[in-house]
Backbone as JSON, one array per atom type, in Angstrom:
{
  "sequence": "XXXXXXXXXXXXXXXXXXXXXXXXXXXXXXXXXXXXXXXXXXXXXXXXXXXXXXXXXXXXXXXXXXXXXXXXXXXXXXXXXXXXXXXXXXXXXXXXXXXXXXXXXXXXXXXXXXXXXXXXXXXXXXXXXXXXXXXXXXXXXXXXXXXXXXXXXXXXXXXXXXXXXXXXXXXXXXXXXXXXXXXXXXXXXXXXXXXXXXXXXXXXXXXXXXXXXXXXXXXXXXXXXXXXXXXX",
  "N": [[1.4, -39.44, -26.92], [2.01, -38.31, -23.64], [4.21, -38.12, -21.93], [7.63, -37.06, -21.65], [11.08, -37.36, -22.2], [13.61, -35.43, -20.77], [16.56, -33.36, -20.89], [18.92, -32.73, -18.25], [20.46, -30.52, -18.46], [19.7, -27.77, -18.53], [18.0, -27.12, -16.38], [17.83, -25.21, -14.25], [18.06, -22.91, -15.73], [15.79, -22.89, -17.34], [13.57, -22.9, -15.66], [11.52, -20.86, -13.47], [11.98, -18.97, -10.42], [11.09, -19.9, -7.12], [10.41, -18.54, -4.25], [10.45, -17.79, -0.7], [10.39, -14.88, 1.02], [11.26, -13.47, 4.04], [10.97, -11.19, 6.79], [11.49, -8.58, 9.25], [8.88, -6.26, 10.2], [8.55, -3.38, 8.17], [11.08, -3.66, 7.1], [11.61, -3.7, 4.43], [10.65, -5.61, 2.65], [8.53, -5.61, 0.75], [9.34, -3.44, -0.81], [11.59, -4.53, -1.97], [10.65, -5.81, -4.18], [10.81, -4.12, -6.29], [13.2, -4.64, -7.45], [12.95, -6.76, -9.12], [13.2, -8.08, -12.41], [11.48, -7.24, -15.44], [7.87, -7.47, -15.91], [5.65, -7.26, -13.13], [3.2, -8.77, -11.06], [1.57, -8.05, -8.14], [-0.02, -9.74, -5.59], [-1.88, -8.5, -3.23], [-2.28, -9.05, 0.06], [-2.22, -7.8, 2.4], [-2.53, -5.12, 2.48], [-0.35, -3.39, 2.32], [1.29, -2.05, 0.44], [2.18, 0.49, -0.17], [4.76, 1.35, -0.47], [5.41, 0.77, -3.03], [4.43, 2.68, -4.61], [4.06, 4.31, -7.65], [5.95, 2.71, -8.9], [7.64, 1.43, -11.71], [6.4, -0.95, -14.06], [5.02, -2.59, -12.29], [2.06, -4.05, -11.26], [-0.95, -4.46, -9.3], [-3.28, -6.41, -7.32], [-5.79, -6.43, -4.87], [-6.62, -8.45, -2.13], [-9.57, -8.78, -0.32], [-9.39, -8.03, 2.94], [-11.25, -8.48, 4.98], [-12.9, -10.38, 4.05], [-15.28, -13.03, 4.07], [-15.31, -14.97, 2.36], [-12.85, -16.08, 1.49], [-11.78, -18.34, 0.26], [-13.24, -18.54, -2.1], [-12.49, -16.1, -3.17], [-9.76, -16.44, -3.61], [-9.85, -18.28, -5.64], [-10.76, -16.64, -7.64], [-8.57, -14.98, -7.86], [-6.68, -16.73, -9.01], [-7.91, -17.2, -11.43], [-7.62, -14.71, -12.62], [-4.83, -14.58, -12.71], [-4.29, -16.74, -14.44], [-5.42, -15.76, -16.82], [-3.73, -13.7, -17.36], [-1.19, -14.67, -17.57], [0.82, -14.61, -19.5], [1.46, -11.99, -19.58], [2.92, -11.19, -17.4], [6.13, -11.44, -15.76], [6.8, -11.98, -13.22], [5.32, -13.03, -10.14], [3.9, -12.05, -7.11], [3.11, -12.78, -3.76], [1.92, -11.03, -1.17], [1.1, -10.59, 2.01], [2.2, -13.91, 2.87], [1.82, -14.47, 5.48], [-0.4, -12.85, 6.22], [-2.36, -13.94, 4.52], [-2.6, -16.59, 5.45], [-3.64, -16.1, 7.96], [-6.13, -15.01, 7.31], [-7.43, -17.26, 6.22], [-7.37, -18.95, 8.47], [-8.97, -17.54, 10.29], [-11.46, -17.75, 9.04], [-11.85, -20.54, 9.09], [-11.96, -20.97, 11.82], [-14.41, -20.11, 12.69], [-17.33, -21.11, 14.28], [-16.22, -23.46, 15.15], [-15.38, -25.7, 17.68], [-13.16, -27.17, 18.45], [-9.93, -26.25, 18.05], [-8.01, -27.64, 16.65], [-9.27, -28.81, 14.53], [-9.79, -26.61, 12.94], [-7.19, -25.84, 12.24], [-6.44, -28.05, 10.78], [-8.15, -27.78, 8.59], [-7.14, -25.39, 7.65], [-4.56, -26.11, 6.77], [-5.29, -27.85, 4.71], [-6.4, -26.02, 2.98], [-4.33, -24.2, 2.34], [-2.18, -25.63, 1.18], [-2.85, -26.47, -1.57], [-2.89, -23.91, -2.73], [-0.26, -23.04, -2.54], [0.9, -24.96, -4.2], [-0.25, -24.28, -6.68], [0.87, -21.77, -7.18], [3.51, -22.56, -7.26], [3.52, -24.02, -9.61], [3.53, -22.03, -11.52], [6.18, -21.27, -11.56], [7.58, -23.68, -12.09], [6.44, -24.79, -14.46], [5.89, -22.67, -16.13], [7.96, -20.91, -16.1], [8.02, -18.59, -14.53], [8.91, -16.12, -12.07], [8.26, -16.46, -8.69], [7.36, -15.0, -5.73], [6.83, -15.23, -2.31], [6.01, -13.3, 0.54], [6.67, -12.85, 4.06], [6.01, -12.18, 7.53], [7.94, -12.14, 10.64], [8.65, -14.49, 13.3], [9.58, -15.6, 16.58], [11.05, -18.68, 17.32], [11.91, -22.09, 18.23], [14.64, -24.32, 17.57], [15.41, -27.84, 16.88], [17.14, -28.31, 18.94], [16.31, -26.72, 20.91], [17.15, -24.11, 20.7], [16.92, -20.59, 20.26], [15.43, -19.29, 17.37], [14.79, -17.32, 14.4], [11.99, -17.29, 12.42], [9.8, -17.64, 9.49], [6.59, -16.15, 9.92], [3.77, -17.86, 9.98], [0.52, -19.09, 10.08], [-0.31, -22.36, 11.26], [2.2, -23.47, 11.48], [3.79, -25.83, 12.08], [2.88, -27.87, 10.33], [3.28, -26.58, 7.91], [6.06, -26.2, 7.9], [6.99, -28.81, 7.6], [5.7, -29.78, 5.29], [4.9, -27.76, 3.42], [7.0, -25.78, 3.22], [9.24, -27.15, 2.01], [8.48, -27.06, -0.67], [9.3, -24.68, -1.74], [12.02, -23.09, -3.54], [13.74, -21.78, -1.97], [14.1, -20.34, 1.31], [14.48, -17.21, 2.3], [15.93, -14.72, 4.34], [15.43, -11.27, 5.11], [17.64, -8.88, 5.99], [18.55, -5.93, 7.71], [21.34, -3.95, 7.99], [23.59, -2.13, 10.27], [24.22, 0.12, 8.83], [21.99, 0.57, 7.43], [21.78, -0.89, 5.13], [20.37, -3.32, 3.0], [20.17, -6.88, 3.09], [20.01, -10.13, 1.61], [19.67, -13.08, 3.35], [20.93, -16.08, 2.67], [21.69, -18.51, 3.65], [21.77, -20.39, 6.73], [22.22, -18.17, 9.36], [23.36, -16.93, 12.26], [20.58, -16.33, 14.2], [18.79, -16.41, 12.15], [16.66, -18.34, 10.14], [17.35, -19.82, 7.34], [17.7, -20.86, 3.9], [18.62, -21.92, 0.63], [18.2, -23.44, -2.55], [21.06, -24.13, -4.24], [22.66, -25.32, -6.47], [25.17, -25.13, -7.67], [26.69, -23.85, -5.84], [26.99, -21.01, -5.8], [26.18, -18.8, -4.4], [26.78, -16.4, -1.83], [26.73, -16.3, 1.79], [25.45, -13.99, 2.57], [23.77, -11.86, 0.41], [23.44, -8.93, -1.64], [20.32, -7.19, -1.37], [18.75, -7.7, -3.9], [16.77, -8.87, -6.31], [17.05, -9.34, -9.1], [19.84, -9.46, -9.44], [20.41, -11.55, -7.7], [19.16, -13.74, -8.97], [20.63, -13.85, -11.33], [23.13, -14.56, -10.34], [22.59, -17.12, -9.28], [22.09, -18.46, -11.67], [24.51, -18.31, -12.84], [25.33, -16.06, -14.33]],
  "CA": [[2.01, -39.78, -25.63], [2.25, -37.07, -22.93], [5.48, -38.09, -21.22], [8.77, -36.68, -22.48], [12.38, -37.37, -21.54], [14.28, -34.14, -20.92], [17.93, -33.26, -20.4], [19.09, -31.95, -17.02], [21.45, -29.47, -18.71], [19.24, -26.39, -18.34], [16.85, -27.08, -15.47], [17.81, -23.92, -13.56], [17.89, -21.86, -16.75], [14.44, -22.9, -17.93], [12.53, -22.69, -14.66], [11.55, -19.65, -12.68], [12.38, -19.15, -9.02], [9.97, -19.93, -6.19], [11.06, -18.2, -2.99], [9.75, -17.11, 0.38], [11.22, -13.84, 1.63], [10.66, -13.02, 5.28], [11.75, -10.19, 7.52], [10.75, -7.78, 10.22], [8.02, -5.22, 9.66], [9.22, -2.17, 7.69], [12.47, -3.94, 6.71], [11.76, -3.48, 3.0], [10.31, -6.81, 1.87], [7.74, -5.22, -0.42], [10.19, -2.57, -1.62], [12.54, -5.37, -2.71], [10.03, -6.26, -5.44], [11.24, -3.19, -7.34], [14.44, -5.15, -8.05], [12.62, -7.83, -10.06], [13.23, -7.67, -13.81], [10.26, -7.53, -16.18], [6.6, -7.02, -15.33], [5.32, -7.95, -11.88], [1.87, -8.65, -10.48], [1.57, -8.27, -6.7], [-1.29, -10.07, -4.96], [-1.75, -7.81, -1.95], [-3.17, -9.6, 1.09], [-1.87, -7.13, 3.66], [-2.74, -3.68, 2.3], [0.89, -2.74, 2.73], [2.12, -1.89, -0.75], [2.39, 1.91, -0.47], [6.17, 1.55, -0.84], [5.53, 0.53, -4.46], [3.75, 3.78, -5.3], [4.77, 4.85, -8.81], [6.97, 1.8, -9.4], [7.44, 1.02, -13.1], [6.3, -2.37, -14.36], [4.39, -3.35, -11.21], [0.62, -3.92, -11.06], [-1.37, -5.2, -8.1], [-4.68, -6.6, -6.99], [-5.89, -6.54, -3.41], [-7.57, -9.38, -1.55], [-10.34, -8.14, 0.74], [-8.92, -8.57, 4.23], [-12.36, -8.85, 5.86], [-13.81, -11.28, 3.35], [-15.63, -14.32, 4.66], [-15.26, -15.9, 1.23], [-11.47, -16.04, 1.03], [-11.55, -19.47, -0.65], [-13.81, -18.12, -3.39], [-11.7, -14.97, -3.68], [-8.49, -16.97, -4.12], [-10.16, -18.88, -6.95], [-10.82, -15.52, -8.57], [-7.17, -14.56, -8.06], [-6.02, -17.63, -9.96], [-8.53, -16.96, -12.74], [-6.96, -13.51, -13.14], [-3.45, -14.96, -13.01], [-4.3, -17.58, -15.64], [-5.73, -14.94, -17.99], [-2.66, -12.74, -17.59], [0.07, -15.36, -17.31], [1.84, -14.2, -20.47], [1.71, -10.56, -19.42], [3.83, -10.93, -16.28], [7.31, -12.28, -15.56], [6.91, -12.24, -11.78], [4.09, -12.98, -9.33], [4.26, -11.87, -5.7], [2.05, -12.85, -2.75], [2.37, -10.16, -0.08], [2.06, -11.52, 2.58], [1.71, -15.25, 3.18], [1.39, -14.35, 6.88], [-1.77, -12.32, 6.25], [-3.27, -14.87, 3.87], [-2.84, -17.73, 6.34], [-4.51, -15.63, 9.04], [-7.48, -14.91, 6.75], [-7.99, -18.61, 6.14], [-7.58, -19.48, 9.82], [-10.14, -16.85, 10.86], [-12.66, -18.34, 8.43], [-12.01, -21.92, 9.56], [-12.2, -20.97, 13.26], [-15.8, -19.78, 12.97], [-18.23, -22.23, 14.54], [-15.46, -24.67, 15.48], [-15.03, -25.77, 19.1], [-11.82, -27.72, 18.55], [-9.03, -25.5, 17.19], [-7.24, -28.55, 15.79], [-10.07, -28.99, 13.32], [-9.58, -25.41, 12.12], [-5.84, -25.89, 11.69], [-6.45, -29.08, 9.75], [-8.79, -27.18, 7.42], [-6.19, -24.38, 7.16], [-3.52, -26.81, 6.01], [-5.91, -28.35, 3.49], [-6.65, -24.88, 2.1], [-3.11, -23.51, 1.92], [-1.28, -26.45, 0.36], [-3.14, -26.33, -3.01], [-2.53, -22.57, -3.17], [1.2, -23.05, -2.73], [1.17, -25.78, -5.39], [-0.64, -23.53, -7.88], [1.9, -20.76, -7.41], [4.73, -23.28, -7.65], [3.37, -24.4, -11.01], [3.92, -20.88, -12.34], [7.64, -21.29, -11.68], [8.07, -24.94, -12.66], [5.94, -25.07, -15.81], [5.75, -21.47, -16.96], [9.19, -20.12, -16.04], [7.81, -17.32, -13.85], [9.47, -15.97, -10.73], [7.17, -16.34, -7.72], [7.88, -14.63, -4.41], [5.93, -15.04, -1.17], [6.63, -12.6, 1.65], [6.12, -13.21, 5.37], [6.55, -11.54, 8.72], [8.82, -13.02, 11.41], [8.32, -14.84, 14.68], [10.67, -16.28, 17.28], [10.72, -20.07, 17.59], [13.04, -22.89, 18.71], [15.01, -25.43, 16.72], [15.32, -29.14, 17.54], [17.99, -28.27, 20.14], [15.67, -25.72, 21.76], [17.81, -22.81, 20.56], [16.03, -19.58, 19.69], [15.65, -18.96, 15.97], [13.81, -16.44, 13.79], [11.39, -18.04, 11.31], [8.62, -16.98, 8.9], [5.38, -16.23, 10.73], [2.65, -18.37, 9.18], [-0.34, -19.96, 10.87], [-0.13, -23.76, 10.88], [3.65, -23.51, 11.29], [4.38, -27.17, 12.09], [2.53, -28.54, 9.07], [3.91, -25.86, 6.81], [7.5, -26.46, 7.93], [7.27, -30.16, 7.12], [5.07, -30.11, 4.0], [4.84, -26.65, 2.47], [8.28, -25.11, 3.03], [10.1, -27.82, 1.02], [8.07, -26.76, -2.04], [10.03, -23.5, -2.19], [13.44, -23.23, -3.87], [14.51, -21.22, -0.88], [13.54, -19.45, 2.32], [15.54, -16.25, 2.54], [15.6, -13.66, 5.29], [15.85, -9.92, 4.76], [18.28, -8.26, 7.15], [19.01, -4.55, 7.53], [22.5, -3.79, 8.87], [23.71, -0.86, 10.99], [24.31, 1.19, 7.84], [20.69, 0.56, 6.73], [21.87, -1.63, 3.87], [19.56, -4.54, 3.07], [20.83, -8.1, 2.63], [19.33, -11.41, 1.6], [20.38, -14.15, 4.05], [20.62, -17.26, 1.86], [21.98, -19.72, 4.43], [21.64, -20.2, 8.17], [23.13, -17.14, 9.86], [22.91, -16.53, 13.58], [19.24, -16.83, 14.53], [17.96, -16.46, 10.95], [16.42, -19.68, 9.58], [17.35, -19.59, 5.9], [18.34, -21.86, 3.04], [18.19, -21.81, -0.75], [18.83, -24.42, -3.43], [22.15, -23.49, -4.98], [23.36, -26.55, -6.89], [26.56, -24.86, -8.05], [27.32, -23.15, -4.72], [27.4, -19.69, -6.31], [25.73, -17.73, -3.52], [27.4, -16.15, -0.53], [25.74, -16.37, 2.87], [24.71, -12.74, 2.46], [23.79, -11.25, -0.91], [22.67, -7.68, -1.68], [18.87, -7.43, -1.51], [18.38, -7.37, -5.27], [16.34, -10.13, -6.91], [17.61, -9.52, -10.44], [21.23, -9.89, -9.28], [20.39, -12.86, -7.06], [18.82, -14.75, -9.97], [21.76, -13.96, -12.25], [24.18, -15.31, -9.64], [22.18, -18.53, -9.24], [22.2, -19.03, -13.01], [25.88, -18.19, -13.31], [25.44, -15.02, -15.34]],
  "C": [[2.43, -38.49, -24.92], [3.61, -36.96, -22.27], [6.63, -37.79, -22.16], [10.05, -36.7, -21.67], [13.08, -36.05, -21.83], [15.71, -34.21, -20.38], [17.97, -32.44, -19.12], [20.01, -30.75, -17.22], [20.98, -28.08, -18.32], [18.03, -26.28, -17.42], [16.74, -25.7, -14.81], [17.52, -22.79, -14.54], [16.44, -21.75, -17.21], [13.32, -22.63, -16.93], [12.64, -21.31, -14.03], [11.99, -19.97, -11.27], [11.15, -19.05, -8.12], [10.52, -19.76, -4.79], [10.09, -17.62, -1.97], [10.74, -16.15, 1.03], [10.54, -13.38, 2.92], [11.58, -12.04, 6.0], [10.86, -9.4, 8.45], [9.9, -6.73, 9.52], [8.84, -3.98, 9.32], [10.69, -2.4, 7.29], [12.69, -3.77, 5.21], [11.45, -4.68, 2.13], [9.56, -6.43, 0.59], [8.56, -4.35, -1.36], [11.15, -3.38, -2.48], [11.97, -5.84, -4.04], [10.36, -5.33, -6.6], [12.49, -3.7, -8.07], [14.2, -6.34, -8.98], [12.66, -7.29, -11.49], [11.93, -8.06, -14.51], [9.03, -7.02, -15.46], [6.21, -7.9, -14.15], [3.87, -7.7, -11.49], [1.95, -8.99, -9.0], [0.16, -8.59, -6.25], [-1.19, -9.59, -3.52], [-2.78, -8.35, -0.96], [-3.02, -8.86, 2.41], [-2.08, -5.63, 3.62], [-1.51, -2.9, 2.74], [1.83, -2.49, 1.56], [2.35, -0.42, -1.13], [3.82, 2.19, -0.89], [6.39, 1.34, -2.33], [4.88, 1.65, -5.28], [4.61, 4.33, -6.44], [5.82, 3.93, -9.41], [6.65, 1.36, -10.82], [7.31, -0.5, -13.2], [5.66, -3.22, -13.29], [2.9, -3.02, -11.14], [0.25, -4.7, -9.8], [-2.87, -5.4, -8.08], [-4.74, -6.91, -5.51], [-6.98, -7.53, -3.02], [-8.27, -8.67, -0.4], [-10.03, -8.79, 2.07], [-10.06, -9.08, 5.1], [-13.29, -9.87, 5.22], [-14.05, -12.57, 4.11], [-15.56, -15.41, 3.59], [-13.85, -15.95, 0.63], [-11.16, -17.17, 0.06], [-12.05, -19.11, -2.04], [-12.97, -17.01, -4.01], [-10.36, -15.44, -4.24], [-8.7, -17.66, -5.46], [-10.2, -17.79, -8.02], [-9.41, -14.99, -8.87], [-6.5, -15.42, -9.11], [-6.64, -17.53, -11.35], [-7.87, -15.75, -13.4], [-5.53, -13.82, -13.55], [-3.39, -15.77, -14.3], [-4.54, -16.75, -16.91], [-4.58, -14.01, -18.36], [-1.27, -13.36, -17.47], [1.18, -14.94, -18.27], [2.23, -12.73, -20.33], [2.79, -10.28, -18.38], [4.98, -11.94, -16.22], [7.4, -12.74, -14.11], [5.53, -12.13, -11.1], [4.49, -12.96, -7.86], [3.01, -11.99, -4.83], [2.55, -12.12, -1.5], [1.2, -9.9, 0.88], [1.38, -12.87, 2.81], [1.2, -15.27, 4.63], [-0.07, -13.91, 6.95], [-2.75, -13.29, 5.63], [-3.6, -16.06, 4.77], [-3.77, -17.34, 7.47], [-5.95, -15.5, 8.54], [-8.16, -16.27, 6.72], [-8.29, -19.16, 7.52], [-8.8, -18.84, 10.46], [-11.44, -17.45, 10.33], [-12.92, -19.74, 9.0], [-12.31, -22.01, 11.05], [-13.67, -20.73, 13.6], [-16.66, -21.03, 13.14], [-17.54, -23.53, 14.88], [-15.05, -24.64, 16.95], [-13.59, -26.26, 19.3], [-10.9, -27.03, 17.54], [-8.24, -26.39, 16.25], [-7.96, -28.81, 14.47], [-9.85, -27.81, 12.37], [-8.2, -25.42, 11.48], [-5.72, -26.96, 10.61], [-7.05, -28.55, 8.46], [-7.88, -26.13, 6.8], [-5.13, -25.03, 6.28], [-4.05, -27.32, 4.67], [-6.15, -27.23, 2.48], [-5.36, -24.31, 1.51], [-2.24, -24.33, 0.97], [-1.58, -26.35, -1.14], [-2.78, -24.95, -3.55], [-1.04, -22.49, -3.45], [1.55, -23.83, -3.99], [0.83, -25.03, -6.67], [0.38, -22.45, -8.2], [3.2, -21.42, -7.86], [4.7, -23.65, -9.13], [3.77, -23.27, -11.95], [5.43, -20.86, -12.57], [8.12, -22.52, -12.43], [7.69, -25.11, -14.13], [5.89, -23.86, -16.73], [6.97, -20.54, -16.89], [9.04, -18.77, -15.38], [8.55, -17.3, -12.52], [8.31, -15.71, -9.77], [7.77, -16.09, -6.34], [6.74, -14.51, -3.42], [6.69, -14.19, -0.15], [5.96, -13.03, 2.96], [6.76, -12.36, 6.46], [7.42, -12.54, 9.48], [8.18, -13.38, 12.76], [9.51, -15.59, 15.27], [10.21, -17.69, 17.63], [11.94, -20.77, 18.19], [13.34, -24.0, 17.74], [14.94, -26.73, 17.51], [16.17, -29.23, 18.81], [17.52, -27.22, 21.13], [16.43, -24.39, 21.77], [16.87, -21.85, 19.86], [16.42, -19.28, 18.25], [14.54, -18.04, 15.48], [13.31, -17.12, 12.52], [10.26, -17.23, 10.69], [7.39, -17.18, 9.78], [4.2, -16.61, 9.84], [1.82, -19.29, 10.07], [-0.25, -21.4, 10.34], [1.34, -24.07, 10.67], [4.23, -24.92, 11.19], [4.12, -27.92, 10.78], [3.27, -27.9, 7.91], [5.41, -26.12, 6.74], [7.82, -27.81, 7.31], [6.81, -30.4, 5.68], [5.16, -28.98, 2.97], [6.2, -26.04, 2.18], [9.19, -25.81, 2.03], [9.69, -27.57, -0.43], [8.85, -25.57, -2.61], [11.47, -23.86, -2.58], [14.3, -22.68, -2.75], [13.67, -20.37, 0.05], [14.66, -18.48, 2.65], [15.05, -15.14, 3.46], [16.12, -12.32, 4.78], [16.38, -9.24, 6.02], [18.73, -6.85, 6.79], [20.16, -4.32, 8.51], [22.54, -2.4, 9.5], [23.79, 0.35, 10.07], [23.04, 1.31, 7.0], [20.77, -0.07, 5.35], [21.12, -2.95, 4.03], [20.3, -5.71, 2.44], [19.85, -9.26, 2.6], [20.21, -12.43, 2.32], [20.0, -15.46, 3.38], [20.93, -18.58, 2.56], [21.89, -19.37, 5.91], [22.69, -19.21, 8.67], [22.62, -16.64, 11.2], [21.57, -17.16, 13.89], [18.34, -16.95, 13.31], [17.88, -17.88, 10.41], [16.26, -19.53, 8.08], [18.02, -20.74, 5.18], [17.78, -21.76, 1.65], [18.91, -22.86, -1.58], [19.82, -23.71, -4.33], [23.09, -24.59, -5.43], [24.83, -26.33, -7.19], [27.3, -24.02, -7.01], [27.84, -21.77, -5.13], [27.08, -18.56, -5.33], [26.57, -17.62, -2.25], [26.3, -16.23, 0.53], [24.87, -15.12, 2.89], [24.89, -12.2, 1.05], [23.03, -9.93, -0.86], [21.21, -7.95, -2.0], [18.38, -6.95, -2.88], [18.04, -8.68, -5.99], [16.96, -10.36, -8.28], [19.04, -10.03, -10.35], [21.31, -11.27, -8.64], [20.14, -13.95, -8.08], [19.96, -14.93, -10.98], [22.9, -14.77, -11.63], [23.85, -16.79, -9.61], [22.39, -19.21, -10.59], [23.58, -18.87, -13.62], [26.1, -17.14, -14.37], [26.19, -13.82, -14.8]]
}
């Protein structure tokens, strides 16, 4: 029998974290990956990982930005991840913004109605998100997506800053809830970096924090953030 009753005592302890980190260009999103504990594999979709040069415990593989076979290439990515799942504690997709654009460019070719391309985009991206989520839920890995920013409006037509991802409406309703949290990276006047864990000003943020341990702003350090969530 495959089904098993489990206790809720250690759900947070036993699972990894599945987060989307977004921020302005050059704000330090990729650099923040240096604060992850253990070994990290970065899936580079943006050719923007020079800030990790020489970083201990971080490996990377680069998706060909100009590829016309992005669907096939992502299958290869997951084959590599599956073969190395025990080697790494953390998996990073940098950036979700770039990956969504790659898929949209492919789906736009030969299509007269853009809505058809966006429908195909949504169909392509959702399974990818689910596969990465599985790494956190079933294998206890930490999975971080990064994204650029864009200005949008909330339901009251107020200006807000949100992750920049093609197919935004579908992703907001269907994909975003898959994450444990959407956190913004803010750099203050003293050049100190902060994770925005809850709605703050125009930043659109929120993270599952069952025991209410997180402050609205936390230092931009993943190892410390995860310890706080788990009460350590």
